[in-house]
Coordinates of C-alpha atoms in Angstrom, one line a residue:
X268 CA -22.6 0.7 -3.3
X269 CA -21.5 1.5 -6.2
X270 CA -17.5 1.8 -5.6
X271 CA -16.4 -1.1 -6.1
X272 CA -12.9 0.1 -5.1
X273 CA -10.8 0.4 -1.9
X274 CA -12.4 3.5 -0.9
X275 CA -15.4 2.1 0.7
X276 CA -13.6 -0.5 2.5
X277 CA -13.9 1.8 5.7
X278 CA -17.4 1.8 5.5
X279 CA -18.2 -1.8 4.6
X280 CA -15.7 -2.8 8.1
X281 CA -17.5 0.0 10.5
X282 CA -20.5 -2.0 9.4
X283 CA -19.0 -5.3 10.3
X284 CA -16.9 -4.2 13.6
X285 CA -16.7 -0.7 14.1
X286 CA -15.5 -0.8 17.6
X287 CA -12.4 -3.3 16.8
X288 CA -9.6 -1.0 16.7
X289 CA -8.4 -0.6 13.4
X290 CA -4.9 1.7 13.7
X291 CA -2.4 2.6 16.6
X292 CA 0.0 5.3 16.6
X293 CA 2.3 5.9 19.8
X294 CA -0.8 6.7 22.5
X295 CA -3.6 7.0 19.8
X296 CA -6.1 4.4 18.4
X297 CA -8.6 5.0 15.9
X298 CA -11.2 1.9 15.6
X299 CA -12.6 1.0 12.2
X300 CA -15.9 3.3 12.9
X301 CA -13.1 6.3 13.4
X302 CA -11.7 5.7 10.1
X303 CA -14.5 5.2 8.0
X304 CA -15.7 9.0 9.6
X305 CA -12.4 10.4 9.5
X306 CA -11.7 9.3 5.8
X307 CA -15.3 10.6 4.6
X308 CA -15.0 13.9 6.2
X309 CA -11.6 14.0 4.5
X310 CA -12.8 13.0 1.2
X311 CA -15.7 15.4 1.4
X312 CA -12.6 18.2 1.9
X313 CA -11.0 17.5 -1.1
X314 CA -14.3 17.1 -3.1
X315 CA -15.1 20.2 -2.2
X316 CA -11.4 21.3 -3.1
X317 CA -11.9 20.4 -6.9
X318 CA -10.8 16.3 -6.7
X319 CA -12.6 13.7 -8.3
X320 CA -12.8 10.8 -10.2
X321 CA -8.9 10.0 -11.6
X322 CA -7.6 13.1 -10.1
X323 CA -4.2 12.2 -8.7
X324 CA -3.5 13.2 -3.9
X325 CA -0.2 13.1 -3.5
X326 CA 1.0 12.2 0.3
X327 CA 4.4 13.1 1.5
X328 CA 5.6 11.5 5.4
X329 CA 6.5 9.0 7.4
X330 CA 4.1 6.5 8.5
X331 CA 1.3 7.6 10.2
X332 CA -2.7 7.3 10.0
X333 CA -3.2 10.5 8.0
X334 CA -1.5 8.2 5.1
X335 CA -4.0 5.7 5.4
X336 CA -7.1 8.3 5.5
X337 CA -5.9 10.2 2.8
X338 CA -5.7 7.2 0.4
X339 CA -8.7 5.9 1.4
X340 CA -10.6 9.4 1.3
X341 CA -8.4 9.7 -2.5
X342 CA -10.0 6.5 -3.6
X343 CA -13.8 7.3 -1.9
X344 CA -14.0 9.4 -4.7
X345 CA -12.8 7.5 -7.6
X346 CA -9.2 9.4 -7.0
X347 CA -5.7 8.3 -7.5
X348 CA -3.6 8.4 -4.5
X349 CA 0.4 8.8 -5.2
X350 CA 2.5 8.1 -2.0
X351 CA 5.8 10.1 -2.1
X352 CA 8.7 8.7 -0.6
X353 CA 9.7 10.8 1.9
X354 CA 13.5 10.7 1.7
X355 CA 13.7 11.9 -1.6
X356 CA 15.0 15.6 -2.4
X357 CA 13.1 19.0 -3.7
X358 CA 13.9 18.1 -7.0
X359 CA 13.0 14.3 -7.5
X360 CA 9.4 15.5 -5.2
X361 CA 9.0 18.1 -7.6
X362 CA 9.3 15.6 -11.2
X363 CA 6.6 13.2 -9.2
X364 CA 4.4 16.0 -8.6
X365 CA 4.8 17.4 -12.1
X366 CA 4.8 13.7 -14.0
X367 CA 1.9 13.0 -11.7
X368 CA -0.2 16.0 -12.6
X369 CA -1.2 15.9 -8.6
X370 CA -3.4 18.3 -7.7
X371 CA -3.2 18.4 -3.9
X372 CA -1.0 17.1 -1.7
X373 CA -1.0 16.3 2.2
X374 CA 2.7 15.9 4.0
X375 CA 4.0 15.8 7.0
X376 CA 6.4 18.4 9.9
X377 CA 8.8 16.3 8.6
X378 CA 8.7 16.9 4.9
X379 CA 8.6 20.7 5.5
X380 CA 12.1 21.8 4.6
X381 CA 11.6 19.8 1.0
X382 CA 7.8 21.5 0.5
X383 CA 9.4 24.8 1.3
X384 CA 12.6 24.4 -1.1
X385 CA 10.1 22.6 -3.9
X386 CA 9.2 24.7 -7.1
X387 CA 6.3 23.1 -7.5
X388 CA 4.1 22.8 -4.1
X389 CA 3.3 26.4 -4.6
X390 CA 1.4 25.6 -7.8
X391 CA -1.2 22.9 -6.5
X392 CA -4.7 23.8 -5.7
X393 CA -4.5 22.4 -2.1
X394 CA -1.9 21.9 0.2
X395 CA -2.9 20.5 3.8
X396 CA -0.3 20.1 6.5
X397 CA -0.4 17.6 9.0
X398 CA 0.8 20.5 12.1
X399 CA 2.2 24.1 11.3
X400 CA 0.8 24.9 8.0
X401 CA 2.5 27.8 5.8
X402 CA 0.0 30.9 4.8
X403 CA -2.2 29.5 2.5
X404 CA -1.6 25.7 3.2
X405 CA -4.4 23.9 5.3
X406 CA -4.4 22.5 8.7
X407 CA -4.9 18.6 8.0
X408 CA -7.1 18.4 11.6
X409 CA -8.7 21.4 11.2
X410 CA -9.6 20.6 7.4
X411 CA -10.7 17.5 7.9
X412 CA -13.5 18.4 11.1
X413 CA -14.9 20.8 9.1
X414 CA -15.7 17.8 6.2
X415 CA -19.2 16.4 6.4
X416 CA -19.5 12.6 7.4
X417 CA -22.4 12.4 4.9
X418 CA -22.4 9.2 2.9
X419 CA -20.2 9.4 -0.5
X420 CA -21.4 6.8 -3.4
X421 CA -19.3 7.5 -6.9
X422 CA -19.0 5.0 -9.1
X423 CA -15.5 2.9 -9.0
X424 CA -14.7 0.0 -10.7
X425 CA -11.8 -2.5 -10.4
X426 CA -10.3 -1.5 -13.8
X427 CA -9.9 1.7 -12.5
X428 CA -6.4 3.2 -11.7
X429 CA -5.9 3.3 -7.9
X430 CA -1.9 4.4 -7.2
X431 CA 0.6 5.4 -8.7
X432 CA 4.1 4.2 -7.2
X433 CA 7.1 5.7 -8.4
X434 CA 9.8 3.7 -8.9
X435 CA 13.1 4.4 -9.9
X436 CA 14.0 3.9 -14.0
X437 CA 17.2 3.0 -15.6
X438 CA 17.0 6.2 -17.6
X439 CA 17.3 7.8 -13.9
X440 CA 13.5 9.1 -14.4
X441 CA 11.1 7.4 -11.6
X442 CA 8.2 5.8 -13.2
X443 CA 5.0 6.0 -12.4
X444 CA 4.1 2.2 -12.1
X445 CA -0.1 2.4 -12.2
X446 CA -2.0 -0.3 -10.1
X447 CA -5.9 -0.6 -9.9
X448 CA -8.1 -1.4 -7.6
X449 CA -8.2 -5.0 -8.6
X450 CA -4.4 -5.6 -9.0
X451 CA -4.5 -4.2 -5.0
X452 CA -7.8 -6.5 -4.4
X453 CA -5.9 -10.2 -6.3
X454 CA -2.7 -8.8 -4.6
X455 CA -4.8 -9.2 -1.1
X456 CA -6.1 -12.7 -1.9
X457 CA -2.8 -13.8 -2.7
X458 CA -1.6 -12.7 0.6
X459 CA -4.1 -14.2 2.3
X460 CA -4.2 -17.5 0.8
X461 CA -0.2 -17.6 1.5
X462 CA -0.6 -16.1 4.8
X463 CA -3.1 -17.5 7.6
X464 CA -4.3 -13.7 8.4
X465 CA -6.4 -13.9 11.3
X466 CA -9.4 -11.1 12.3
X467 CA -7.5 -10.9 15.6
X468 CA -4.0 -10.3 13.5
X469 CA -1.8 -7.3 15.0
X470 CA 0.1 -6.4 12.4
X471 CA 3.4 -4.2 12.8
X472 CA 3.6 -2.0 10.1
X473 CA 7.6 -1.0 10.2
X474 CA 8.3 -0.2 7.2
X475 CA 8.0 2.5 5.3
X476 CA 4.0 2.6 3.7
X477 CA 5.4 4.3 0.5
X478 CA 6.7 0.9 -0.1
X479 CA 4.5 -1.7 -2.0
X480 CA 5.1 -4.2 0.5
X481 CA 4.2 -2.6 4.1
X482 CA 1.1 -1.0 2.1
X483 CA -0.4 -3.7 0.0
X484 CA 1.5 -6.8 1.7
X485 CA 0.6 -5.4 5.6
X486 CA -1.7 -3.2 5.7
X487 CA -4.4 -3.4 3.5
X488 CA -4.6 -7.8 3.7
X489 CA -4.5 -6.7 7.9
X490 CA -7.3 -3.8 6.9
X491 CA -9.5 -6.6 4.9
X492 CA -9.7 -8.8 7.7
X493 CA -10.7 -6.5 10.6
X494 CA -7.1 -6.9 12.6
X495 CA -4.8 -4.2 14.3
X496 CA -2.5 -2.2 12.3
X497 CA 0.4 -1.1 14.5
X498 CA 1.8 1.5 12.8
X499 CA 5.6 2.8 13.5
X500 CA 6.5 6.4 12.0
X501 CA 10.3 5.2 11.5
X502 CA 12.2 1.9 11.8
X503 CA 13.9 1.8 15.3
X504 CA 15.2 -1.4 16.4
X505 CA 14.2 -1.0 20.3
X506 CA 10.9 0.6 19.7
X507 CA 10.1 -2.4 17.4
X508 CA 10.6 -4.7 20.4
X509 CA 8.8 -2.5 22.5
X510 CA 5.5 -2.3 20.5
X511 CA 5.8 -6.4 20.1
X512 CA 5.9 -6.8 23.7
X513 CA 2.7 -3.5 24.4
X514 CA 0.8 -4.8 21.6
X515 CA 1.6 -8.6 21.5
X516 CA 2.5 -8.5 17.9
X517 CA 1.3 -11.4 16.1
X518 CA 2.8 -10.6 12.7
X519 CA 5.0 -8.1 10.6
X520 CA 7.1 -7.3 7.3
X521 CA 10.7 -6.1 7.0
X522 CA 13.8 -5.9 5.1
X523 CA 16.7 -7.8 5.2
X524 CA 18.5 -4.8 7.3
X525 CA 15.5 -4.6 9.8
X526 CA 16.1 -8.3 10.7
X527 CA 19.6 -8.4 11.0
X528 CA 19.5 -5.4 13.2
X529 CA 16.7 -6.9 15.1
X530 CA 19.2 -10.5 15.7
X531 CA 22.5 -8.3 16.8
X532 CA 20.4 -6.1 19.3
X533 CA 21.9 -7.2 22.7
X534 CA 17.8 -7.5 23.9
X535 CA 17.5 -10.2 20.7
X536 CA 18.3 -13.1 23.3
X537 CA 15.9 -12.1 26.2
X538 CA 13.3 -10.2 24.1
X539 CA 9.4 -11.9 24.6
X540 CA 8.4 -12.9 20.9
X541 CA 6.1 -15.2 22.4
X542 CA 2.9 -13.7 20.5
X543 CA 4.7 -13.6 17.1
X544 CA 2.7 -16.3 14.2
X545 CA 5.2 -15.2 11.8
X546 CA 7.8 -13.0 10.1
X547 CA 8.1 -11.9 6.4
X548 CA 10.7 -11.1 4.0
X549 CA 10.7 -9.0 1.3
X550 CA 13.4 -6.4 -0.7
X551 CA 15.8 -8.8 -1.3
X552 CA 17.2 -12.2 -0.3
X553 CA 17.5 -13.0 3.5
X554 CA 20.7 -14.6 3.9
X555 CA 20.0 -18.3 5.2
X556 CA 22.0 -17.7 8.5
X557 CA 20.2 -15.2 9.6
X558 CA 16.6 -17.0 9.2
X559 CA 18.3 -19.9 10.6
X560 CA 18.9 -17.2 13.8
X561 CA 15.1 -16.9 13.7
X562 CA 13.8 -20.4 13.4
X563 CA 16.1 -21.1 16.4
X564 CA 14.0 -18.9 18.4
X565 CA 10.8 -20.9 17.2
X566 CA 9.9 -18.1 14.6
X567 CA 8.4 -19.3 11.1
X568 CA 10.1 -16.8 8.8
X569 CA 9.1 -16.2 5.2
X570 CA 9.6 -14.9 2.0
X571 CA 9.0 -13.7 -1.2
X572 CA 9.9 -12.3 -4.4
X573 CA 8.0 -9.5 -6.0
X574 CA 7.8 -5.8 -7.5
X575 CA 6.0 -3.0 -7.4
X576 CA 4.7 -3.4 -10.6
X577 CA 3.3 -6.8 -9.4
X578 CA 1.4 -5.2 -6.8
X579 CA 3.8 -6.7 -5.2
X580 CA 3.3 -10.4 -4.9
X581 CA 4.9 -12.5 -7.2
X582 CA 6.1 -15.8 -5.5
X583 CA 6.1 -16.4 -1.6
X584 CA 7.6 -19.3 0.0
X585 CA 4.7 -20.7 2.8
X586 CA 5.2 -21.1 6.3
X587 CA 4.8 -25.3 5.7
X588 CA 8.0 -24.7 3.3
X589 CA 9.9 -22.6 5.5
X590 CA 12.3 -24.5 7.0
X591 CA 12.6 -27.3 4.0
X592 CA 13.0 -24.2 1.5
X593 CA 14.9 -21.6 3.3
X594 CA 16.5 -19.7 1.2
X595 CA 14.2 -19.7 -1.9
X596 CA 11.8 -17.7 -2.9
X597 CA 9.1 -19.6 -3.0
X598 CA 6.7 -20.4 -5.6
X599 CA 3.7 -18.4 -7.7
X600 CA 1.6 -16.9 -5.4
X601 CA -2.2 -18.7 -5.8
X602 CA -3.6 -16.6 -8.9
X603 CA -0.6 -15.5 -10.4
X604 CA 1.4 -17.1 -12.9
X605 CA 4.9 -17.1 -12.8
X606 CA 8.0 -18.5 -15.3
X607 CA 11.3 -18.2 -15.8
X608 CA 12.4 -17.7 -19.4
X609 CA 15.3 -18.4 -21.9
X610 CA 15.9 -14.9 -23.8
X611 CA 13.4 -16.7 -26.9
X612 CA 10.7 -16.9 -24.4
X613 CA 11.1 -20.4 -23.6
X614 CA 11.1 -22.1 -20.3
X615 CA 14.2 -22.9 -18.6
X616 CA 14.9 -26.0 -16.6
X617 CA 15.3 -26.9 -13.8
X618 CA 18.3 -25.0 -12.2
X619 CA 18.9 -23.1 -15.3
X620 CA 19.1 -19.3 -14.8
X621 CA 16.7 -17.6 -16.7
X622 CA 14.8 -13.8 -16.5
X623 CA 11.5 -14.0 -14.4
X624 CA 8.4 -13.3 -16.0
X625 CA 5.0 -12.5 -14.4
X626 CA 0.6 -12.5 -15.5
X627 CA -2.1 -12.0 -13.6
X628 CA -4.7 -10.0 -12.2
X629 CA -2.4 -8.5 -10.1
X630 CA 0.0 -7.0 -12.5
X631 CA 0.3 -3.4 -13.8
X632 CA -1.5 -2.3 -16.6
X633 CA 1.7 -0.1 -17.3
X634 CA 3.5 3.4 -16.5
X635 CA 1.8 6.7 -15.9
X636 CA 2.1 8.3 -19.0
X637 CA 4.7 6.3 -21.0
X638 CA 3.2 4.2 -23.6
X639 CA 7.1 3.4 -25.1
X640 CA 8.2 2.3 -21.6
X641 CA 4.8 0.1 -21.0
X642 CA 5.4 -1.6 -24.6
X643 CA 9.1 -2.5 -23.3
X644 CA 7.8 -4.2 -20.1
X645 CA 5.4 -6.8 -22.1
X646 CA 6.1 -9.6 -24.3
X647 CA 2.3 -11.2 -26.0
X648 CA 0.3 -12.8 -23.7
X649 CA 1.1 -10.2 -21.4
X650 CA 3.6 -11.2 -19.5
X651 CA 5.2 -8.8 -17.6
X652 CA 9.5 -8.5 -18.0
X653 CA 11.1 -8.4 -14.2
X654 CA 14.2 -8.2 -15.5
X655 CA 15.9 -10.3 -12.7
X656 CA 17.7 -13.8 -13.0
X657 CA 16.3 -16.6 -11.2
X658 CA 16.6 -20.4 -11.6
X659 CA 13.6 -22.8 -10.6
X660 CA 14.4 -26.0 -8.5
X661 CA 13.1 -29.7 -9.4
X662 CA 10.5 -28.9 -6.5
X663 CA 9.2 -25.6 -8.5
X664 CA 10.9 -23.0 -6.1
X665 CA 12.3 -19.6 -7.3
X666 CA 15.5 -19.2 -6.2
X667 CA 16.6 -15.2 -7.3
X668 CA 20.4 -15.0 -8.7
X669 CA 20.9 -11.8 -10.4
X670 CA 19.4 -8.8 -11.8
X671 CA 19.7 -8.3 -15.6
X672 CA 19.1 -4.2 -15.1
X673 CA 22.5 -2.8 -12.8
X674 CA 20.1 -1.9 -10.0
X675 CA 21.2 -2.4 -6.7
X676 CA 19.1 -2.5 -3.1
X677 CA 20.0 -0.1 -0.3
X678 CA 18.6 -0.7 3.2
X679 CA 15.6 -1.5 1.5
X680 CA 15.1 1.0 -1.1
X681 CA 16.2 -0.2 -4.7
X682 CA 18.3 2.3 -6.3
X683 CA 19.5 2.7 -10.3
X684 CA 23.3 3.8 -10.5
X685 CA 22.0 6.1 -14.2
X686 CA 20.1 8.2 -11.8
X687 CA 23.2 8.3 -9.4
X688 CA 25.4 9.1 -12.3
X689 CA 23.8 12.0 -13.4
X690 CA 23.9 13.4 -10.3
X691 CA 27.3 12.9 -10.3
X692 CA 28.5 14.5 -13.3
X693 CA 26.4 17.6 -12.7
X694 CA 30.1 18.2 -10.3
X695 CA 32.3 20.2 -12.3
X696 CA 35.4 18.1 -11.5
X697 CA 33.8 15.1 -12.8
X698 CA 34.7 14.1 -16.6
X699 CA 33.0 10.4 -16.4
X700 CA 31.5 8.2 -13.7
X701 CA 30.2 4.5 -13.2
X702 CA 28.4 3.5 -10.5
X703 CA 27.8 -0.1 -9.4
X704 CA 26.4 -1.8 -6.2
X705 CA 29.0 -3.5 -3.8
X706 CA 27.9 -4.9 -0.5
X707 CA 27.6 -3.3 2.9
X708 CA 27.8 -4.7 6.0
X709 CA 24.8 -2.8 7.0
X710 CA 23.2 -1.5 4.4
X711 CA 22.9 -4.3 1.9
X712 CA 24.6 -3.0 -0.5
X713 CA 25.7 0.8 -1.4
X714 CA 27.0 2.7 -4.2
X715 CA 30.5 2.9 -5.2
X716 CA 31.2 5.6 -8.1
X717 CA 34.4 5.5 -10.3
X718 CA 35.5 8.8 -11.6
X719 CA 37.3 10.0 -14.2
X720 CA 38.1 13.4 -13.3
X721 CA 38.6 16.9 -15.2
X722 CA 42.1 17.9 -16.4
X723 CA 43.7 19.8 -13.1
X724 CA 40.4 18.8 -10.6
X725 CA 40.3 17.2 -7.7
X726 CA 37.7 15.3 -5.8
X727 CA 37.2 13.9 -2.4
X728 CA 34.4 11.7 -0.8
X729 CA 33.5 14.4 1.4
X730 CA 33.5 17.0 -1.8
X731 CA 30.6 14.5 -3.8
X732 CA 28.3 13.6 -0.6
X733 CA 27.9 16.9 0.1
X734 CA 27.4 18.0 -3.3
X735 CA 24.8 15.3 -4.3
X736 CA 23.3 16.0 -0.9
X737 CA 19.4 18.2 -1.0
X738 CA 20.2 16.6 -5.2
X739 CA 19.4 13.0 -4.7
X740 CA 18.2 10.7 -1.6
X741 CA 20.7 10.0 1.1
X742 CA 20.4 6.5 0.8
X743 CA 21.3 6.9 -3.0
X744 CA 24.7 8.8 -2.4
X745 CA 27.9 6.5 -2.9
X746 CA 29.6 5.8 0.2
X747 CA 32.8 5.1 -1.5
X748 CA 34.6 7.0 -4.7
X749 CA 37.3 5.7 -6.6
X750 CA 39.2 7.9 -9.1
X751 CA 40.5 6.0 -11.7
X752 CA 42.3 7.3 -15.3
X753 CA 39.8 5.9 -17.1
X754 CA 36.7 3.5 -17.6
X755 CA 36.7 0.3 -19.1
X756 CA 34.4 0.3 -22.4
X757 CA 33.6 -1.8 -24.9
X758 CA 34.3 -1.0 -28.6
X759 CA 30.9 0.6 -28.8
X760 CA 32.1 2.9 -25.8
X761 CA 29.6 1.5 -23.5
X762 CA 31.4 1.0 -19.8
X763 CA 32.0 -2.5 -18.7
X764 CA 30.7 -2.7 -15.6
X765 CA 31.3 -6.4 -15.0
X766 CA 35.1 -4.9 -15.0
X767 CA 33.9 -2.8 -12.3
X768 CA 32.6 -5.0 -10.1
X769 CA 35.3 -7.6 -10.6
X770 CA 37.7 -5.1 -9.0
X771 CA 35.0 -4.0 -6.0
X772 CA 35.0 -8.3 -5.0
X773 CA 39.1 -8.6 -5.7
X774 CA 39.3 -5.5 -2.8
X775 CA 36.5 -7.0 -1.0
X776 CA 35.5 -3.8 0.1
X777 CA 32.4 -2.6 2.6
X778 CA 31.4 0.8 2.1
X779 CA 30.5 2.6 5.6
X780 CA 27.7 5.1 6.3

């Protein structure tokens, strides 16, 4: 063969065990024979639709197997496959498509009221629909049977740019963090030699696969092997113990939220686990009493630390370590090099907070189109700039502190208060704004906007949500506004947002959804 990319992983495991079962979805189960047929009929579609080698598919949907076909199909061709996260607005789907130059794009009954309100859907070559396509969009079930299953052989190579993950920037533009096939191949034997993945594995796949962890921590290492992907459209606190107990669940990702929701369900106490090897954490740091809540049920629970840029793994804490370490981190993942630096480059010591840095083979090879942005993320050598705090123990364990960059993580999804901002002052009451992160008792964390307002306006809670709402993600919308008289700025007129957030921890307030 010569792709030597992801694309003819389908093929090379309907070779090896093409009646194991590969993907389940509510009642449906495609083995790994289904999807290598399924994702060369698709790929011969969009061949035959004008895509080829570095031509970017964009998908748009919860999780479900027509996400996994697509990028495999995308990359069967040499293609770059750009997941969309679904909870975005018209106008932030319409910048990805644009930025990403897509040329077709597959999404789902769910997505429809954002393709329909987009101004740019209309303009790609292809649009396939996964049920209830528009005139001139495709049905994805009826596209797809009428592809041939004929063998497809371009040539791919590991340098080659594979995805394209958009993630949000402090100049509240997404970037389009590239990652190749070999930062996604190194990214799986990382995983694996961290985590004992077995062929027999039955992976839940809960979160969402637009994420860098379900995708390239779950999936794709599960994929590799030969074991079951289980794969849930949504998050949903009973159906996850459901499909543990129909499926016998041996393994699966999620966020802090998802496990915390998962401890305080009244079935947590009585719920069979039994087939459960191990848990993994990822988003941000688990609070040690509530792994503590699942090691008392017998559970090895683990983490990491990572980024999309990073493909995502970075450090991960082993399940050995687990209960010695809790808490941290972990350390540099097997072929990855990891430090944590003094603002001169230099190594800090031990227990001295410093910014992470991160090399390897996993690591970006920059931004979609934004040479200025990739030159920022590098220092020589390239090392790769995180831009969080962490300190390293005497043991060499990452513990994260901070984050040098004012982003903040809600219910999983990271979100950048410049983005929010300008949003915000779009509102014709609004004369200045600030947004920081303050914690939720849900949520994580969620935004809290001070505004200044305009002379004789007025502004209410209620007035902002629902004017930022169809403008920016739910999820990014402030769940608390303060109007103050003014911001607190340094002499250079920046805002002082360590002011800010000394004031959200003196109220001690929780925003509510």
């Amino acid at each position: 063969m010569r792709n030597n990319g992801l694309g003819v992983w389908p093929a090379r495991r309907a070779l090896m065990s093409p009646r194991n079962t590969a993907l389940v979805f509510g009642e449906r189960r495609l083995s790994f024979a289904d999807v290598h047929e399924r994702t060369t009929r698709l790929s011969d579609r969009l061949r035959a639709a004008g895509v080829g080698h570095g031509d970017r598919v964009a998908y748009l949907g919860p999780n479900h197997p027509a996400f996994v076909e697509t990028m495999f199909a995308t990359h069967l061709l040499g293609g770059v496959f750009v997941p969309l996260n679904f909870r975005l607005a018209a106008p932030e789907i319409d910048y990805m498509l644009a930025h990403s130059g897509a040329s077709a794009l597959i999404y789902a009954p769910e997505c429809a009221p954002v393709v329909r309100a987009s101004r740019r859907v209309a303009e790609l070559d292809t649009v396939v629909a996964l049920t209830r396509p528009d005139p001139g969009e495709h049905d994805y079930e009826e596209w797809l049977a009428g592809g041939e299953a004929t063998p497809i052989d371009v040539p791919v190579t590991l340098d080659d740019v594979a995805t394209i993950l958009y993630t949000s920037g402090t100049t509240g533009r997404p970037k389009g963090a590239m990652l190749t096939h070999g930062n996604l191949v190194w990214n799986c034997y990382n995983l694996l030699i961290g985590v004992d993945v077995a062929g027999d594995e039955v992976t839940l796949v809960s979160a969402p696969l637009f994420h860098v962890a379900a995708l390239n921590q779950c999936l794709l290492p599960t994929f590799l092997k030969g074991g079951t992907s289980v794969i849930m459209p949504s998050w949903d606190t009973g159906g996850c113990f459901d499909l543990i107990a129909e499926h016998r669940v041996t393994w699966m990702f999620g966020v802090t939220t998802m496990y915390a929701e998962l401890a305080r369900s009244p079935r947590w106490a009585h719920a069979d686990l039994s087939s459960v090897r191990s848990l993994m954490a990822g988003g941000a740091a688990v609070p040690p009493a509530l792994i503590s809540t699942y090691q008392e049920r017998g559970l090895t629970f683990c983490q990491g630390y990572g980024l999309t840029e990073t493909a995502p793994g970075a450090t991960f804490l082993e399940a050995g370590q687990s209960r010695r370490k809790a808490g941290s981190a972990g350390v540099p993942v097997f072929f990855t090099d990891v430090r944590c630096v003094r603002t001169d480059l230099t190594d800090t010591a031990p227990g001295e907070p410093g910014e992470i840095i991160i090399q390897g083979p996993n690591v970006t090879p920059g931004y979609w189109h934004d040479p200025e942005g990739t030159a920022r993320a590098f220092s020589p050598g390239g090392w790769f700039h995180s831009g969080d705090i962490a300190y390293v123990d005497a043991d060499g364990h990452f513990h994260i502190v901070d984050r040098v960059k004012d982003m903040y993580i809600s219910g999983g999804e990271n979100v950048y208060p410049a983005e929010v901002e300008a949003a915000i002052f779009e509102h014709p009451a609004v004369a200045e704004v600030a947004v920081i992160g303050v914690p939720h008792e849900k949520w994580g964390e969620s935004g809290r906007a001070f505004v200044v307002t305009a002379p004789g306006a007025t502004l209410t809670l209620g007035d902002l949500r629902a004017f930022l709402d169809g403008r920016l993600a739910r999820y990014k919308i402030p769940t608390r506004l303060d109007l103050v008289a003014e911001l607190p700025r340094t002499g250079s007129s920046k805002v002082m947002k360590e002011r800010l957030r000394d004031l959200a921890r003196a109220d001690g307030h929780q925003g509510s959804r």
